[in-house]
Coordinates of C-alpha atoms in Angstrom, one line a residue:
P1 CA 215.6 -16.7 0.1
R2 CA 216.3 -13.0 0.8
D3 CA 215.1 -12.1 -2.8
R4 CA 211.9 -14.2 -2.3
T5 CA 211.2 -12.4 1.0
L6 CA 211.7 -9.0 -0.6
W7 CA 209.4 -10.0 -3.6
Y8 CA 206.6 -11.1 -1.2
T9 CA 207.0 -7.8 0.8
R10 CA 206.7 -5.7 -2.3
M11 CA 203.7 -7.6 -3.6
K12 CA 201.9 -7.3 -0.3
S13 CA 202.6 -3.5 -0.3
L14 CA 201.3 -3.2 -3.9
T15 CA 198.2 -5.2 -3.1
M16 CA 197.4 -3.1 -0.1
L17 CA 198.0 0.1 -2.1
F18 CA 195.8 -1.2 -5.0
S19 CA 193.0 -2.1 -2.5
A20 CA 193.2 1.3 -0.9
C21 CA 192.9 3.0 -4.3
L22 CA 189.8 0.9 -5.2
L23 CA 188.2 1.9 -1.9
L24 CA 188.9 5.5 -2.5
L25 CA 187.4 5.2 -5.9
G26 CA 184.3 3.6 -4.4
V27 CA 184.8 0.2 -6.0
S28 CA 183.6 -2.7 -3.9
L29 CA 186.1 -5.4 -3.2
C30 CA 183.2 -7.8 -2.7
S31 CA 181.7 -7.1 -6.2
G32 CA 179.4 -10.1 -7.1
A33 CA 178.7 -11.1 -3.5
F34 CA 175.1 -11.2 -2.6
Q35 CA 173.9 -8.5 -0.1
A36 CA 170.6 -7.4 1.4
G37 CA 169.2 -4.7 3.6
V38 CA 165.8 -4.2 5.3
A39 CA 163.9 -1.5 7.1
K40 CA 160.6 -1.2 9.0
I41 CA 158.9 2.1 9.6
D42 CA 155.8 3.0 11.5
G43 CA 153.7 4.8 8.9
T44 CA 150.5 5.2 11.0
L45 CA 148.5 8.2 10.1
P46 CA 146.5 10.3 12.6
I47 CA 143.4 9.1 14.3
G48 CA 140.4 10.4 12.3
V49 CA 141.6 9.2 8.9
P50 CA 139.1 7.1 7.1
L51 CA 139.7 3.3 7.0
A52 CA 139.8 2.1 3.4
G53 CA 138.1 -1.1 2.1
Y54 CA 134.4 -1.1 3.0
N55 CA 131.9 1.3 1.4
H56 CA 129.0 0.3 3.7
G57 CA 128.0 -0.2 7.3
T58 CA 129.6 2.0 10.0
R59 CA 132.3 3.2 7.6
R60 CA 130.0 5.1 5.3
Y61 CA 127.9 8.1 6.3
K62 CA 124.3 7.2 6.0
D63 CA 123.5 10.3 3.8
W64 CA 126.1 9.5 1.2
P65 CA 126.7 10.9 -1.4
L66 CA 126.0 14.1 0.5
P67 CA 129.4 15.0 2.1
Q68 CA 129.9 15.6 5.8
P69 CA 133.4 17.2 5.9
R70 CA 135.7 16.5 8.8
N71 CA 139.4 17.0 9.2
Y72 CA 140.3 14.0 7.0
T73 CA 136.9 12.6 5.8
N74 CA 134.0 13.6 3.6
W75 CA 131.9 10.5 2.8
M76 CA 133.3 8.1 5.3
A77 CA 133.3 8.1 9.1
P78 CA 136.6 9.0 10.8
S79 CA 138.6 6.2 12.5
T80 CA 138.5 6.3 16.3
G81 CA 141.7 4.5 17.3
V82 CA 144.8 2.5 16.4
M83 CA 144.8 -1.3 17.0
D84 CA 148.0 -2.0 15.0
P85 CA 150.6 0.3 13.5
T86 CA 150.5 0.8 9.7
W87 CA 153.9 -0.8 9.0
V88 CA 155.9 0.2 6.0
K89 CA 158.7 -2.2 5.1
A90 CA 161.4 -2.3 2.4
L91 CA 163.8 -5.0 1.4
V92 CA 166.7 -4.3 -0.9
L93 CA 168.5 -7.2 -2.7
D94 CA 171.8 -6.8 -4.4
D95 CA 173.5 -9.6 -6.4
G96 CA 176.5 -7.4 -7.3
S97 CA 175.1 -6.4 -10.6
D98 CA 171.4 -5.4 -10.1
L99 CA 169.7 -3.9 -7.1
V100 CA 166.0 -4.5 -6.4
C101 CA 163.7 -3.0 -3.8
I102 CA 160.4 -4.5 -2.5
V103 CA 158.2 -2.1 -0.6
T104 CA 155.2 -3.3 1.4
V105 CA 152.5 -1.4 3.3
D106 CA 149.6 -2.4 5.5
A107 CA 147.1 -0.7 3.2
I108 CA 144.1 -1.5 0.9
G109 CA 145.7 -1.1 -2.6
S110 CA 148.8 0.3 -4.4
D111 CA 148.2 3.8 -5.6
E112 CA 150.3 4.8 -8.6
N113 CA 150.5 8.5 -7.6
L114 CA 151.4 7.6 -4.0
N115 CA 154.2 5.4 -5.2
T116 CA 155.5 8.1 -7.6
L117 CA 155.5 10.6 -4.7
A118 CA 157.3 8.1 -2.4
Y119 CA 159.9 7.3 -5.0
G120 CA 160.6 11.0 -5.6
F121 CA 161.1 11.6 -1.9
A122 CA 163.4 8.7 -1.7
V123 CA 165.6 9.9 -4.6
E124 CA 165.8 13.3 -2.9
M125 CA 167.1 11.4 0.2
G126 CA 169.8 9.6 -1.8
F127 CA 167.9 6.5 -3.1
T128 CA 169.7 5.3 -6.3
I129 CA 167.8 2.2 -7.4
P130 CA 165.9 2.7 -10.7
V131 CA 162.2 2.9 -10.3
N132 CA 161.8 0.0 -12.8
N133 CA 163.5 -2.2 -10.2
V134 CA 161.1 -1.3 -7.4
L135 CA 157.9 -3.2 -6.5
F136 CA 155.3 -1.4 -4.4
S137 CA 152.9 -3.9 -2.9
M138 CA 150.0 -3.4 -0.5
S139 CA 148.7 -6.1 1.9
H140 CA 145.0 -5.4 1.1
S141 CA 144.0 -4.9 4.8
H142 CA 140.4 -3.5 4.9
S143 CA 141.3 -1.5 8.0
G144 CA 144.3 0.5 6.7
P145 CA 144.5 4.2 5.9
G146 CA 142.2 5.9 3.4
A147 CA 142.4 9.4 1.9
V148 CA 145.8 8.7 0.3
S149 CA 144.6 7.7 -3.2
S150 CA 144.1 10.2 -6.1
D151 CA 141.6 7.9 -7.9
F152 CA 138.2 9.6 -7.7
L153 CA 136.3 6.4 -8.5
W154 CA 137.6 4.7 -5.2
A155 CA 137.0 8.0 -3.3
F156 CA 133.4 8.4 -4.4
A157 CA 132.5 4.7 -4.0
P158 CA 133.3 5.5 -1.2
A159 CA 136.0 2.9 -0.5
T160 CA 138.9 5.3 0.3
D161 CA 137.3 8.8 0.6
L162 CA 138.7 11.9 -1.0
L163 CA 142.4 12.5 -1.2
V164 CA 143.9 14.5 1.6
P165 CA 147.3 15.6 0.2
E166 CA 148.9 16.0 3.7
L167 CA 148.1 12.3 4.5
Q168 CA 149.3 11.1 1.1
R169 CA 152.6 13.0 1.6
A170 CA 153.0 11.6 5.1
L171 CA 152.6 8.0 4.0
A172 CA 154.9 8.7 1.0
Q173 CA 157.5 10.0 3.3
S174 CA 157.4 6.8 5.4
M175 CA 157.7 4.7 2.3
A176 CA 160.7 6.8 1.1
T177 CA 162.4 6.6 4.5
A178 CA 162.0 2.8 4.5
M179 CA 163.5 2.5 1.0
V180 CA 166.5 4.7 1.9
Q181 CA 167.2 3.0 5.2
A182 CA 166.9 -0.5 3.6
L183 CA 169.5 0.6 1.0
K184 CA 171.8 2.0 3.7
N185 CA 171.4 -1.3 5.7
V186 CA 172.7 -3.5 2.9
K187 CA 175.3 -6.0 4.0
P188 CA 176.6 -9.5 3.0
A189 CA 173.8 -11.9 3.1
Q190 CA 172.5 -15.4 2.3
F191 CA 169.4 -16.2 0.3
A192 CA 166.9 -18.9 -0.3
V193 CA 163.5 -19.1 -2.1
G194 CA 160.9 -21.8 -2.1
S195 CA 157.2 -22.6 -2.5
F196 CA 155.0 -24.7 -0.3
N197 CA 151.2 -25.4 0.0
L198 CA 149.0 -24.2 2.8
T199 CA 145.3 -25.2 3.0
G200 CA 142.6 -24.9 5.5
V201 CA 142.9 -21.1 6.3
T202 CA 141.2 -19.6 3.3
Q203 CA 138.0 -20.1 1.3
N204 CA 136.5 -19.0 -2.0
R205 CA 133.8 -16.4 -1.3
R206 CA 132.3 -16.7 -4.7
A207 CA 131.2 -20.3 -4.1
R208 CA 127.8 -19.1 -3.0
I209 CA 127.0 -17.5 -6.4
S210 CA 129.4 -19.1 -8.9
P211 CA 129.0 -22.6 -10.3
I212 CA 132.6 -22.4 -11.4
V213 CA 134.2 -22.7 -8.0
K214 CA 133.7 -24.5 -4.7
T215 CA 134.4 -23.2 -1.1
D216 CA 137.8 -25.0 -1.2
S217 CA 138.7 -23.6 -4.6
I218 CA 141.7 -21.6 -3.3
D219 CA 145.3 -20.9 -4.3
P220 CA 147.4 -23.0 -1.8
H221 CA 150.8 -21.7 -3.1
F222 CA 152.7 -20.2 -0.2
G223 CA 155.9 -18.6 -1.4
V224 CA 158.8 -17.9 1.0
I225 CA 162.0 -15.9 0.6
R226 CA 164.6 -16.3 3.3
V227 CA 167.3 -13.7 3.8
D228 CA 170.0 -14.2 6.5
D229 CA 173.2 -12.3 7.3
A230 CA 176.6 -13.9 6.8
Q231 CA 176.4 -15.5 10.2
G232 CA 173.0 -17.0 9.5
N233 CA 171.0 -14.6 11.6
P234 CA 167.6 -13.7 10.1
I235 CA 167.5 -10.4 8.2
A236 CA 164.1 -10.7 6.5
T237 CA 161.4 -13.2 5.5
V238 CA 158.9 -12.7 2.7
W239 CA 155.7 -14.7 2.4
N240 CA 153.4 -14.7 -0.6
F241 CA 149.9 -16.0 -0.3
A242 CA 146.3 -15.2 -1.4
M243 CA 144.1 -13.8 1.3
H244 CA 141.7 -10.9 1.7
G245 CA 142.3 -8.8 4.8
V246 CA 138.7 -8.9 6.0
C247 CA 138.7 -10.5 9.5
Y248 CA 137.7 -7.1 10.8
G249 CA 134.5 -6.0 9.2
P250 CA 133.0 -2.5 8.5
E251 CA 132.1 -2.0 12.1
N252 CA 135.8 -1.8 13.0
M253 CA 137.0 1.8 13.3
H254 CA 140.5 1.2 14.5
T255 CA 143.5 1.0 12.1
S256 CA 144.8 -2.5 11.7
G257 CA 146.9 -4.7 9.4
D258 CA 144.2 -7.4 9.9
I259 CA 145.1 -11.1 9.8
M260 CA 148.1 -10.7 7.5
G261 CA 149.6 -8.0 9.7
K262 CA 149.1 -10.1 12.8
A263 CA 150.7 -13.1 11.1
C264 CA 153.8 -10.9 10.2
E265 CA 154.0 -9.8 13.9
L266 CA 153.8 -13.3 15.2
A267 CA 156.3 -14.6 12.7
E268 CA 158.8 -11.8 13.6
D269 CA 158.5 -12.7 17.2
A270 CA 159.2 -16.4 16.4
I271 CA 161.8 -16.0 13.6
G272 CA 163.5 -12.7 14.2
G273 CA 164.3 -10.1 11.6
T274 CA 161.6 -8.3 9.5
V275 CA 158.7 -10.2 7.9
L276 CA 157.1 -8.8 4.7
F277 CA 153.8 -9.9 3.1
I278 CA 153.0 -9.9 -0.6
N279 CA 149.4 -10.7 -1.4
A280 CA 148.6 -12.9 -4.5
D281 CA 145.5 -13.8 -6.5
A282 CA 143.1 -13.0 -3.6
G283 CA 140.3 -11.4 -5.6
D284 CA 137.9 -14.1 -4.5
I285 CA 139.7 -15.6 -1.6
D286 CA 138.8 -14.8 2.1
P287 CA 140.0 -16.2 5.3
T288 CA 137.8 -18.9 6.8
S289 CA 135.6 -18.0 9.8
L290 CA 137.9 -20.2 11.9
S291 CA 140.9 -18.3 10.7
C292 CA 139.3 -15.1 11.9
S293 CA 138.4 -16.4 15.3
S294 CA 140.1 -15.4 18.5
P295 CA 141.0 -11.8 17.6
P296 CA 143.2 -9.9 17.8
Q297 CA 145.7 -12.8 17.6
F298 CA 143.5 -14.7 15.1
T299 CA 143.7 -18.5 14.8
G300 CA 144.6 -18.2 11.1
A301 CA 147.5 -15.8 11.9
M302 CA 148.9 -18.2 14.4
T303 CA 148.6 -21.0 11.9
I304 CA 150.3 -19.0 9.2
A305 CA 153.2 -17.8 11.5
K306 CA 153.9 -21.3 12.6
F307 CA 153.8 -22.7 9.1
L308 CA 156.1 -19.9 7.8
Q309 CA 158.6 -20.5 10.7
S310 CA 158.7 -24.3 10.0
Q311 CA 159.1 -24.0 6.2
R312 CA 161.7 -21.3 6.5
A313 CA 163.8 -23.6 8.6
T314 CA 163.9 -26.2 5.9
M315 CA 165.3 -23.9 3.3
T316 CA 169.1 -23.9 2.5
T317 CA 170.6 -20.6 1.8
T318 CA 173.3 -19.6 -0.7
T319 CA 175.3 -16.5 -1.6
T320 CA 175.2 -17.3 -5.3
V321 CA 172.1 -15.5 -6.5
D322 CA 171.4 -13.9 -9.9
L323 CA 168.7 -11.2 -10.0
T324 CA 167.2 -9.9 -13.3
P325 CA 164.5 -7.2 -12.9
T326 CA 162.4 -5.6 -15.6
S327 CA 159.3 -3.4 -15.9
N328 CA 156.8 -2.6 -18.7
V329 CA 154.1 0.1 -18.7
V330 CA 150.8 -0.9 -20.4
D331 CA 148.1 1.5 -21.4
F332 CA 144.6 0.0 -20.8
G333 CA 142.8 3.1 -22.0
P334 CA 139.5 4.3 -20.6
T335 CA 137.2 1.9 -18.8
N336 CA 134.6 -0.3 -20.4
I337 CA 132.3 -0.8 -17.4
N338 CA 129.3 -2.3 -19.2
A339 CA 126.8 -1.7 -16.4
T340 CA 123.7 -3.6 -17.5
L341 CA 120.8 -4.7 -15.3
A342 CA 121.4 -8.3 -16.4
R343 CA 125.1 -8.2 -15.3
F344 CA 124.6 -6.1 -12.1
N345 CA 121.4 -7.6 -10.8
N346 CA 121.0 -10.8 -12.8
C347 CA 117.7 -9.3 -14.0
T348 CA 116.8 -10.3 -17.5
H349 CA 113.0 -10.2 -17.2
G350 CA 110.4 -8.6 -15.0
G351 CA 111.4 -5.9 -12.5
F352 CA 109.9 -2.5 -11.8
L353 CA 107.6 -1.6 -14.8
D354 CA 109.1 -4.7 -16.5
M355 CA 112.3 -2.7 -16.9
C356 CA 114.5 -5.8 -17.0
S357 CA 112.6 -7.3 -19.9
I358 CA 112.6 -4.0 -21.8
C359 CA 116.3 -3.5 -21.3
A360 CA 117.0 -7.1 -22.4
V361 CA 115.4 -6.2 -25.7
L362 CA 116.8 -2.7 -26.0
R363 CA 120.2 -3.7 -24.6
C364 CA 120.4 -0.9 -22.2
D365 CA 123.9 -0.3 -21.2
L366 CA 125.4 2.4 -19.0
N367 CA 129.0 2.3 -20.1
P368 CA 131.0 5.3 -19.0
H369 CA 134.5 5.4 -20.4
L370 CA 136.4 6.8 -17.4
G371 CA 139.8 8.2 -17.9
S372 CA 142.9 8.5 -15.6
A373 CA 141.3 11.2 -13.4
W374 CA 138.9 8.5 -12.2
I375 CA 141.1 5.4 -12.1
E376 CA 144.7 4.5 -13.1
H377 CA 145.0 2.9 -16.5
T378 CA 148.7 2.9 -17.3
P379 CA 150.1 0.4 -14.8
R380 CA 153.7 -0.7 -14.6
F381 CA 154.1 -4.4 -14.7
F382 CA 157.1 -5.6 -12.7
G383 CA 159.0 -8.8 -13.1
L384 CA 162.0 -10.3 -11.3
R385 CA 163.8 -13.4 -12.2
I386 CA 165.7 -15.0 -9.3
T387 CA 168.2 -17.7 -10.5
I388 CA 169.9 -20.1 -8.1
G389 CA 171.8 -22.9 -9.9
N390 CA 169.3 -24.4 -12.4
D391 CA 166.2 -23.1 -10.6
H392 CA 164.5 -20.0 -11.8
T393 CA 161.9 -18.2 -9.7
I394 CA 159.8 -15.3 -11.0
I395 CA 158.0 -12.5 -9.2
V396 CA 155.3 -10.8 -11.4
S397 CA 153.1 -8.0 -10.4
M398 CA 149.4 -7.5 -11.1
P399 CA 147.9 -4.0 -10.6
G400 CA 144.7 -5.0 -8.7
E401 CA 142.7 -8.0 -7.6
P402 CA 143.2 -11.1 -9.7
L403 CA 140.6 -13.9 -9.2
L404 CA 141.8 -17.5 -8.7
E405 CA 141.4 -18.6 -12.3
L406 CA 143.6 -15.7 -13.6
G407 CA 146.2 -16.7 -11.0
W408 CA 146.3 -20.3 -12.4
W409 CA 146.6 -18.9 -16.0
V410 CA 149.7 -17.0 -15.0
R411 CA 151.2 -19.9 -13.1
N412 CA 150.7 -22.1 -16.1
D413 CA 152.2 -19.5 -18.4
T414 CA 155.3 -19.0 -16.3
A415 CA 155.8 -22.8 -15.8
A416 CA 155.7 -23.2 -19.6
L417 CA 158.4 -20.5 -19.9
G418 CA 160.7 -22.5 -17.7
F419 CA 160.2 -21.0 -14.2
T420 CA 160.3 -23.4 -11.3
T421 CA 158.4 -21.1 -8.8
T422 CA 156.1 -18.2 -9.3
F423 CA 155.3 -15.4 -6.9
L424 CA 152.1 -13.6 -7.8
A425 CA 152.3 -10.0 -6.5
G426 CA 148.7 -8.8 -6.6
Y427 CA 147.7 -5.3 -5.4
S428 CA 151.1 -4.0 -6.7
N429 CA 152.2 -0.8 -8.4
A430 CA 148.6 0.3 -9.1
H431 CA 145.0 -0.7 -8.1
M432 CA 142.7 -1.0 -11.1
G433 CA 139.9 -3.0 -9.5
Y434 CA 139.1 -6.7 -9.9
F435 CA 140.2 -8.9 -12.7
A436 CA 137.4 -11.4 -13.3
P437 CA 138.0 -14.0 -16.1
P438 CA 135.3 -14.0 -18.8
I439 CA 133.5 -17.0 -17.3
E440 CA 133.2 -15.3 -13.9
Y441 CA 132.5 -12.0 -15.5
D442 CA 129.4 -13.5 -17.0
V443 CA 128.3 -15.1 -13.7
G444 CA 128.2 -11.6 -12.3
G445 CA 128.5 -10.5 -8.6
Y446 CA 130.6 -7.9 -6.9
E447 CA 133.9 -8.9 -8.4
S448 CA 132.4 -8.9 -11.9
Q449 CA 130.9 -5.5 -11.4
L450 CA 134.2 -4.0 -10.3
T451 CA 136.0 -5.5 -13.3
F452 CA 136.3 -2.2 -15.2
W453 CA 137.7 -3.0 -18.7
G454 CA 135.0 -5.3 -19.9
I455 CA 134.8 -9.1 -20.3
D456 CA 138.5 -9.2 -21.6
T457 CA 140.0 -7.4 -18.6
A458 CA 141.7 -10.6 -17.1
I459 CA 142.9 -11.5 -20.6
K460 CA 144.6 -8.1 -20.9
V461 CA 146.2 -8.5 -17.5
R462 CA 147.4 -12.0 -18.4
T463 CA 148.9 -10.8 -21.7
A464 CA 150.8 -8.0 -20.0
V465 CA 152.1 -10.3 -17.3
K466 CA 153.1 -12.9 -19.9
A467 CA 155.0 -10.3 -21.9
V468 CA 157.1 -9.4 -18.8
A469 CA 157.7 -13.1 -17.9
S470 CA 158.6 -13.9 -21.5
S471 CA 161.3 -11.2 -21.5
L472 CA 162.8 -12.9 -18.4
A473 CA 162.3 -16.5 -19.5
P474 CA 165.3 -18.8 -18.7
N475 CA 165.3 -20.2 -22.2
A476 CA 165.6 -16.7 -23.6
V477 CA 168.9 -16.1 -21.7

């Protein structure tokens, strides 16, 4: 007995010594355990910044394109107040092998140069997650900050106004701060992911011009990620849904996260923790008039928050999660705008001096091939496989505004590859305009006109997304 007691004492001492050495060497004793951290930063820019999203009405100076320079604006009227903060949020997930960071901002679109600047600032502050493991996603609020994009096409439209470097740096600093804080806040956590269907809050805005869709042709997929701490307290909730942030129109001159921002706020009050929103295939999807009623709370925001709370409560969490991220840069090359009278004005005959008839014969085509100084054309497509047991979820990014049909193409592609659930992250990592499928491209309209790489633009995006998804396919493991 004395020898056995001595052996136990020595083994206990050796174990404690070995553990202490591992800690001194920076080796985690909980390697392989799932962890998560979140941060929420107020990134509101000064009153007077332009509000990005609308290029008409109160937002645009009536003498455009003649500039009227102010502190932060040239072609767009300055904002006059703040209704909601511009929230910048970051969520870090760590499965013990790979770390991933999701960054969301209450803004119109994801600018590649802004993201690069933010990542550089974050690295200077100690951020260690590789850029290929980071998703930058914007909510697509049409009342968020402008003058932060380097793309001259959006500036001149004018949908964002000219870049003001000090504003871009300020927003990038907020993004970097959120990323660094989220990484520092990482702690043991539980995780769940699921997909539900929500109808009645959105509508297809192209139904009035397109024979392809009806008003109720929407994407009902409502993805949810639940993250709790080890005791079951909410850390974060992510919701993924297709919806334009247009409850406030061009007459609104106050910064706002619009309906999605309000839904996040209401859900945080009801659930706790931080709620992040990732938009989906919302290129032709608007909130219904009922959803936009009763501002600033919005009927639709209240419906979404309650739905999110109820569905989150049904999800069972686990600590056994496998994350596999990847990224791939694709060069789209210069634009192929194909600006014809037939496509832009549905004018194939008649018109002033019979110009439409003449152009139909002569095939008049204003087709500027714009390079990277005008609009981004080398987007980084991001993919993340989340495996829990035999279920595989994928998050895939699209660098702009995918229309509904493209969303279904991608969902069908990922399902065929073996994924149970798909999160479409539109408006992420870059903003290259709309992605109208060929049949909608031919129909015309606003979304078709802002599809900048020709009739095959959506096919190019689908191909790039499928390549990323294929590299993560469960049957390829």
